[in-house]
Coordinates of N, CA, C and O in Angstrom, one line a residue:
X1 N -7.1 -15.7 2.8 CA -7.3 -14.3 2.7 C -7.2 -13.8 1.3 O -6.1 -14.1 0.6
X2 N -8.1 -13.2 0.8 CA -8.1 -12.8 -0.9 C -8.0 -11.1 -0.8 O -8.9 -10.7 -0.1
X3 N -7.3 -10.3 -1.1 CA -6.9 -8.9 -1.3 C -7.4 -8.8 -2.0 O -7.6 -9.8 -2.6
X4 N -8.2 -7.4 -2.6 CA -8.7 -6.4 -3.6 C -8.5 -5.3 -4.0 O -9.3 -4.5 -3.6
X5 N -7.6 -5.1 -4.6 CA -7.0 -3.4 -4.7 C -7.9 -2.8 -6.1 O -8.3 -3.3 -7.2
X6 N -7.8 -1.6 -5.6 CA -8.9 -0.6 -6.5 C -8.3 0.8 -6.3 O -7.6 1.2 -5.4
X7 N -8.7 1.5 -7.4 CA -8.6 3.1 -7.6 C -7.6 3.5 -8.2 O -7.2 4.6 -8.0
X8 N -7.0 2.7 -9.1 CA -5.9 3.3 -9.7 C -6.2 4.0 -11.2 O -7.4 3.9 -11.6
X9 N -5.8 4.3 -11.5 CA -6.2 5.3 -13.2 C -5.4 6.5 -13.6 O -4.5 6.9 -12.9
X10 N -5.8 7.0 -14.6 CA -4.8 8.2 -14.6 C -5.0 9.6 -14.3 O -6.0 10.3 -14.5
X11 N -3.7 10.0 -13.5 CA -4.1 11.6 -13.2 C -2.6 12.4 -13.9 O -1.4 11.9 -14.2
X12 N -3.1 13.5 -13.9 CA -2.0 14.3 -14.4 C -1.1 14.8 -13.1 O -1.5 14.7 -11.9
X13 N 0.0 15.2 -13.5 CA 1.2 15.4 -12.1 C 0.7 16.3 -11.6 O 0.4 17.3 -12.3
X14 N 0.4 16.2 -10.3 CA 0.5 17.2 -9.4 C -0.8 16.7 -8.7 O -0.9 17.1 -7.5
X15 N -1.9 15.8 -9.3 CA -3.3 15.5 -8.7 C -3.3 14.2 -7.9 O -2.2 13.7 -7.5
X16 N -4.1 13.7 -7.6 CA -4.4 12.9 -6.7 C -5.5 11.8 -6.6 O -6.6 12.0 -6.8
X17 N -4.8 10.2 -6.0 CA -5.9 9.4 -6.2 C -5.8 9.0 -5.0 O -5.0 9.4 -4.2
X18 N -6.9 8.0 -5.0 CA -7.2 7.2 -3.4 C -7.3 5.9 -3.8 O -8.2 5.6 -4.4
X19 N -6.3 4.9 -3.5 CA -6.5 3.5 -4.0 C -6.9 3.1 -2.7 O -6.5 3.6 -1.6
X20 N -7.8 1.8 -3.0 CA -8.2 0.8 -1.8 C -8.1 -0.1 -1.9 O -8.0 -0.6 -3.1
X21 N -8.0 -1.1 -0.5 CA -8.0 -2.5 -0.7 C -8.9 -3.4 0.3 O -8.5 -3.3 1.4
X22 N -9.7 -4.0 0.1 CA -10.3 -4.7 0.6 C -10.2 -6.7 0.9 O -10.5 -7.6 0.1
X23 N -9.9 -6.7 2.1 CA -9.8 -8.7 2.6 C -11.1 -8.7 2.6 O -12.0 -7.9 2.7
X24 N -11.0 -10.1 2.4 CA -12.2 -11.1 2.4 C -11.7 -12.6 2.7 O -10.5 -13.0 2.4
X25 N -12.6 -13.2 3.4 CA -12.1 -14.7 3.7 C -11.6 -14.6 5.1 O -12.2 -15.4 5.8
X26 N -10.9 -14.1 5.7 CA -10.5 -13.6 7.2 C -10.7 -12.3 7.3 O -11.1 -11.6 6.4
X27 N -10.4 -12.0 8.4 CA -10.9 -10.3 9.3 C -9.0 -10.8 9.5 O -8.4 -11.8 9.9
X28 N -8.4 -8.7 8.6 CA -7.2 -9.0 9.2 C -6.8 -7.9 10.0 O -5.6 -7.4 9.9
X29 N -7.5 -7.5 10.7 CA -7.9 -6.8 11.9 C -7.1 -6.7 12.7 O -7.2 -5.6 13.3
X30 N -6.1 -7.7 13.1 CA -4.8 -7.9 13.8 C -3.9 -8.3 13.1 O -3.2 -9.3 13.5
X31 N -3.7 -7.8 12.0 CA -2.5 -7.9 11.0 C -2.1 -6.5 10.7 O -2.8 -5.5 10.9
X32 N -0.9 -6.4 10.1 CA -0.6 -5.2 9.7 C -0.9 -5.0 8.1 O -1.1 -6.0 7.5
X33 N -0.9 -4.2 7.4 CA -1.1 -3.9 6.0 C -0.1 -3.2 5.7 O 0.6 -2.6 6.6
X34 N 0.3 -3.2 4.0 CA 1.1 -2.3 3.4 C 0.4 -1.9 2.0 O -0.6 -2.3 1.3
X35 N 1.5 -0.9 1.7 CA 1.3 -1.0 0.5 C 2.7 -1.2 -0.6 O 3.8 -0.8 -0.1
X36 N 2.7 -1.6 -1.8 CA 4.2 -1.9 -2.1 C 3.7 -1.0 -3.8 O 2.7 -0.4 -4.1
X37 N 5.2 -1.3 -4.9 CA 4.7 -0.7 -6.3 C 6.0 -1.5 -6.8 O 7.0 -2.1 -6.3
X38 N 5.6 -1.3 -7.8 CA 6.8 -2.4 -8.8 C 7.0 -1.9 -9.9 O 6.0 -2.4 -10.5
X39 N 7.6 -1.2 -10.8 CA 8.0 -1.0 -12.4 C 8.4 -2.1 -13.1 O 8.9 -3.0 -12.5
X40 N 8.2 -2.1 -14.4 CA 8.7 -3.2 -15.4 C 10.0 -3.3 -14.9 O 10.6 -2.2 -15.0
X41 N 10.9 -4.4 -14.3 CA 12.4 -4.9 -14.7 C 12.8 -4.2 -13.2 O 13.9 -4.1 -12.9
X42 N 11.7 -3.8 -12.2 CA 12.1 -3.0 -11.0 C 11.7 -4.5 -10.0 O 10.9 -5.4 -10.1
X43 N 12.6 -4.1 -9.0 CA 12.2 -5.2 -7.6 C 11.5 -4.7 -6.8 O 12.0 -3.7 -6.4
X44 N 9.9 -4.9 -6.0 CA 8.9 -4.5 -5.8 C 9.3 -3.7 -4.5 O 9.7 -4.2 -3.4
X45 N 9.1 -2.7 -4.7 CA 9.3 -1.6 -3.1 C 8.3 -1.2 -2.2 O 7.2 -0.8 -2.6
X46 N 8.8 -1.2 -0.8 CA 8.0 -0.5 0.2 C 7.6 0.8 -0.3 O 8.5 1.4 -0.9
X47 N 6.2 1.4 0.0 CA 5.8 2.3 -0.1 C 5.2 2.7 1.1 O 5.4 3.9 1.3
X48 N 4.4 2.1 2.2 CA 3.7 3.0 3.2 C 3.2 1.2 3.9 O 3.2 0.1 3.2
X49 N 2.9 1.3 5.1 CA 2.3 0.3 6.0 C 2.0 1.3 7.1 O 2.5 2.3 7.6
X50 N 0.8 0.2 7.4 CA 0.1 0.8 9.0 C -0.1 -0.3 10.1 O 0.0 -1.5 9.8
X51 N -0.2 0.0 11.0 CA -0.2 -1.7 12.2 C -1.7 -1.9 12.9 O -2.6 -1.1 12.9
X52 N -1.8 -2.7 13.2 CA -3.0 -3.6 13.3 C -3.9 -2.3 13.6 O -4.8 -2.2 12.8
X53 N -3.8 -1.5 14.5 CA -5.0 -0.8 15.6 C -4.5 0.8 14.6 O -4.4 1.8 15.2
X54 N -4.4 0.9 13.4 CA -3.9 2.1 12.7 C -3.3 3.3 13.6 O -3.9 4.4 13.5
X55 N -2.0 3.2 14.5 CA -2.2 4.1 15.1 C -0.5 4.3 14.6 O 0.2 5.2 15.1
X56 N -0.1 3.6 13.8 CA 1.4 3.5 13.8 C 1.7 3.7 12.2 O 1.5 2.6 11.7
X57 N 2.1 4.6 11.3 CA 2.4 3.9 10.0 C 4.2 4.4 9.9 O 5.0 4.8 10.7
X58 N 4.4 4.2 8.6 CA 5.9 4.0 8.0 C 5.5 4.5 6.4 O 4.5 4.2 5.7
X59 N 6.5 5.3 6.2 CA 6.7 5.8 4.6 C 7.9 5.5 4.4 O 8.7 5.3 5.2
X60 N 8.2 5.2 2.6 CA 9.1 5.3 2.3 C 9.7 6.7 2.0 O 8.8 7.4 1.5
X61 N 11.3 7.4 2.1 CA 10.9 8.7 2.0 C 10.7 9.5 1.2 O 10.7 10.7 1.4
X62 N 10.3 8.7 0.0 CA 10.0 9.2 -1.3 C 8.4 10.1 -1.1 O 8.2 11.2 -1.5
X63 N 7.6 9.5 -0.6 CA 6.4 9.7 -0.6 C 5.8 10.5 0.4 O 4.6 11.0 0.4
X64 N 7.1 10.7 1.7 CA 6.7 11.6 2.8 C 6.1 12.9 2.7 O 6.7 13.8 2.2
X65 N 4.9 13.0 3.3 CA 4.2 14.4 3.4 C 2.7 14.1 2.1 O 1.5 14.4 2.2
X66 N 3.4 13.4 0.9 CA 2.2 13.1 0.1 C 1.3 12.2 0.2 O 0.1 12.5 0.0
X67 N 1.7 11.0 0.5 CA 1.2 10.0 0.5 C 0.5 9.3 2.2 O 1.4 8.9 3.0
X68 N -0.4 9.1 2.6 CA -1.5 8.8 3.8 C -1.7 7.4 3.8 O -2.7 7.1 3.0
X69 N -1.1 6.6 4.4 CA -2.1 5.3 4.7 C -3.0 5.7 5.7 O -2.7 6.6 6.4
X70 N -4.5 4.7 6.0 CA -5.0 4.9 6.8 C -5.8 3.1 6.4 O -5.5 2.3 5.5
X71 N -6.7 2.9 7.3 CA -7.5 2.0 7.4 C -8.9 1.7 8.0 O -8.8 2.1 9.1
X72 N -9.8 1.3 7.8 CA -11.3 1.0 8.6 C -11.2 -0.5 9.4 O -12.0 -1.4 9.2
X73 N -10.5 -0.4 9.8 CA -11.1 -1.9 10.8 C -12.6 -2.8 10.5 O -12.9 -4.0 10.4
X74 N -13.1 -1.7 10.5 CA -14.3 -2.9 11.2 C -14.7 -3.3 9.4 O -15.6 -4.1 9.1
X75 N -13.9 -2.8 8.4 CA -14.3 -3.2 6.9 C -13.2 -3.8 6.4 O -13.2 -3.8 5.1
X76 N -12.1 -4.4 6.9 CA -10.9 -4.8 6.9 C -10.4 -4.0 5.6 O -9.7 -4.6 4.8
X77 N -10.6 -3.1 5.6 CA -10.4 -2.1 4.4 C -8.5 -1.7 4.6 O -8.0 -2.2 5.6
X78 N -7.7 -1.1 4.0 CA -7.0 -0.3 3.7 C -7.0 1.0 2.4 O -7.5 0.9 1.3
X79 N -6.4 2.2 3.0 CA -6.4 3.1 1.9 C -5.1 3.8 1.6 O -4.5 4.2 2.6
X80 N -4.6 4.0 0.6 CA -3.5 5.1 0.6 C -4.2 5.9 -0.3 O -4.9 5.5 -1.3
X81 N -4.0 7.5 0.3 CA -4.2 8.7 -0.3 C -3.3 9.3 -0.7 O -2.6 9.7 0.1
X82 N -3.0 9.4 -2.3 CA -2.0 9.6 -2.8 C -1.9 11.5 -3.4 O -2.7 11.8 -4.3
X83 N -1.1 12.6 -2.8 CA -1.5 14.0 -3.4 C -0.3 13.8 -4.2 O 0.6 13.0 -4.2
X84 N -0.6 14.9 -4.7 CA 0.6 15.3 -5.1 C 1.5 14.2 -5.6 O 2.5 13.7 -5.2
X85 N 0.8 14.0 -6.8 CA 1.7 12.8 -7.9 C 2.5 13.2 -8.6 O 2.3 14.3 -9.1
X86 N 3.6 12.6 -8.9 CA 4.9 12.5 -9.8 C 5.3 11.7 -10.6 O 5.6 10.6 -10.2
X87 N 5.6 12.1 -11.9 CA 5.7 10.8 -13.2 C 6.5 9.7 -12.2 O 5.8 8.8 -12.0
X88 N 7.6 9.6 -11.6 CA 7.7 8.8 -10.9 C 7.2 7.8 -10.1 O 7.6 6.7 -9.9
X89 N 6.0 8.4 -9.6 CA 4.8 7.4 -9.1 C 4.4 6.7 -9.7 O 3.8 5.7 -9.3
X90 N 4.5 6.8 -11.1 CA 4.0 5.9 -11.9 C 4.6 4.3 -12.1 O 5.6 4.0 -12.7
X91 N 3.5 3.5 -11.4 CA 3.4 2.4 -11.6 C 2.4 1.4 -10.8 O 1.5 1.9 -10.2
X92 N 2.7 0.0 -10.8 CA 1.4 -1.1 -10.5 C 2.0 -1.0 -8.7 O 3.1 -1.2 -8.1
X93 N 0.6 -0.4 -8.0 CA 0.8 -0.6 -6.7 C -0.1 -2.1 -6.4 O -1.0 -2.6 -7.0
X94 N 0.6 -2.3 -5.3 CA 0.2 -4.1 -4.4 C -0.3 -3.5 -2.8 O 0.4 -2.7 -2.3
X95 N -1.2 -3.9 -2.2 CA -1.4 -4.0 -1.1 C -1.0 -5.3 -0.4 O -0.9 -6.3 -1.1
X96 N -0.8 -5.3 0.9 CA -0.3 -6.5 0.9 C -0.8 -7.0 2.8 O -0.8 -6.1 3.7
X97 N -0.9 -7.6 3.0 CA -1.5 -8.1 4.8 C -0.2 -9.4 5.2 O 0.2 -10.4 4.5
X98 N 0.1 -9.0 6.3 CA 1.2 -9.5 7.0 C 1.0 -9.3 8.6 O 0.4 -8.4 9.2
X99 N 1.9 -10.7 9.1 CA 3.2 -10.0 10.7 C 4.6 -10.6 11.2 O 5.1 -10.9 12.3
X100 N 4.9 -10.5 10.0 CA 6.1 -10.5 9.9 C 7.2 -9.7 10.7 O 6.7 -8.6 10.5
X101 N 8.4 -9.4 11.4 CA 8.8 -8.4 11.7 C 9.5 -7.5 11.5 O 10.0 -6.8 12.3
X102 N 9.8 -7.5 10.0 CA 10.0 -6.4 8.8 C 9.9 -5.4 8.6 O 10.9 -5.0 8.0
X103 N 9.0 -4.5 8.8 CA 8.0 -4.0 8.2 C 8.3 -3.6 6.3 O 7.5 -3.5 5.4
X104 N 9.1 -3.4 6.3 CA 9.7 -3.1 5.0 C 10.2 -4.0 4.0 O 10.5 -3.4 2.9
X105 N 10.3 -5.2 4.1 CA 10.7 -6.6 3.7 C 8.9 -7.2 3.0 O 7.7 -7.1 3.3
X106 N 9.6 -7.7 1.9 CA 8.5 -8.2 0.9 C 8.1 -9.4 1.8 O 7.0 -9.8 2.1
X107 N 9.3 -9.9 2.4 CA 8.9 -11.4 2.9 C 7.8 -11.4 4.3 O 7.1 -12.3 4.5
X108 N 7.8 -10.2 5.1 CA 6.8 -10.0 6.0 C 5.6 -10.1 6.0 O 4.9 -10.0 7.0
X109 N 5.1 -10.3 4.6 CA 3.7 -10.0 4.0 C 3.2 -11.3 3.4 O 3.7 -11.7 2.4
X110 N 2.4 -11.8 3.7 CA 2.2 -13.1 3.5 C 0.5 -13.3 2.2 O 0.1 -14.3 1.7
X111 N 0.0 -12.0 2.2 CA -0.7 -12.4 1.7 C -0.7 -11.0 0.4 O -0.2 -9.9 0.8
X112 N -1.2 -11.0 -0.7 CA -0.8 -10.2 -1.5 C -2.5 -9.7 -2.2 O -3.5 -10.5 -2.2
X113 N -2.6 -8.5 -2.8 CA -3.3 -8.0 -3.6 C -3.2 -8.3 -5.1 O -2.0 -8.6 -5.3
X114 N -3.8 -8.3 -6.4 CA -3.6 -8.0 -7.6 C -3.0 -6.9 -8.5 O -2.9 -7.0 -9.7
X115 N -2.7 -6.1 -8.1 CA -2.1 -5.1 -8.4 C -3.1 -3.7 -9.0 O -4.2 -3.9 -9.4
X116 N -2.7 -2.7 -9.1 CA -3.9 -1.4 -9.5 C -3.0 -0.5 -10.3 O -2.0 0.0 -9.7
X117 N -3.1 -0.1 -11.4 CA -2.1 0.4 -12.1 C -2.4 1.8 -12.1 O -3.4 2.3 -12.6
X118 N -1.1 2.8 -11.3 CA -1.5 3.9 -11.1 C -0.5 5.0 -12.4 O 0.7 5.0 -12.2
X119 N -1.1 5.7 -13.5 CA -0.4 6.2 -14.3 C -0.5 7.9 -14.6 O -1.6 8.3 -15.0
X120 N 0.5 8.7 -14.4 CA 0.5 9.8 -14.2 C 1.0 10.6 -15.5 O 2.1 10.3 -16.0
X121 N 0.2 11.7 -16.0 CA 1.1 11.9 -17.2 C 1.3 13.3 -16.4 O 0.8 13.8 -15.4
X122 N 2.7 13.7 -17.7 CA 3.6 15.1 -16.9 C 3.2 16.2 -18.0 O 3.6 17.4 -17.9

């Protein structure tokens, strides 16, 4: 399974991006997805996951009310819709495909994205 994360760039605080991520190589269709973020010298953190049939997700509660996972199935796609940004948001988000039973654990996630560098100025 190869991950593709996209849409990161810069927005000023308070605006809004849509990063995506797209599999290839398998359909992970019955996998769960996440999304994680990591700062220089930081240990990589949960940010948002959704479950196989998108009907279930999880926030970290930093991001609650702002931040939207969702996903397309049938494009083995994932998205987080990010409003309402904060210099704190600032950093390299990971998508990540798992089923592990974690949900919030790095180790649940077995297959990883390249990262998308999301940078917010204040």
């Amino acid at each position: 399974v190869q991950l593709q994360a996209s849409g990161g760039g810069l927005v000023q605080a308070g605006g809004s991006l849509r990063l995506s991520c797209a599999a290839s190589g398998r359909s992970v269709s019955d996998w769960r997805m996440a999304w994680f973020r990591q700062g220089p010298g930081n240990e990589r953190e949960f940010v948002a996951a959704i479950n196989w049939s998108g009907t279930t997700t999880w926030y970290t509660d930093s991001v609650k009310g702002r931040f939207t996972i969702s996903r397309e199935t049938a494009k083995d796609t994932v998205f987080l819709q990010m409003n309402n940004l904060k210099p704190e948001d600032m950093t390299v988000y990971y998508c990540a495909a798992g089923y592990g039973t974690e949900i919030k654990r790095r180790n649940s996630y077995q297959y990883w994205g390249q990262g998308t560098q999301v940078t917010v100025s204040s």
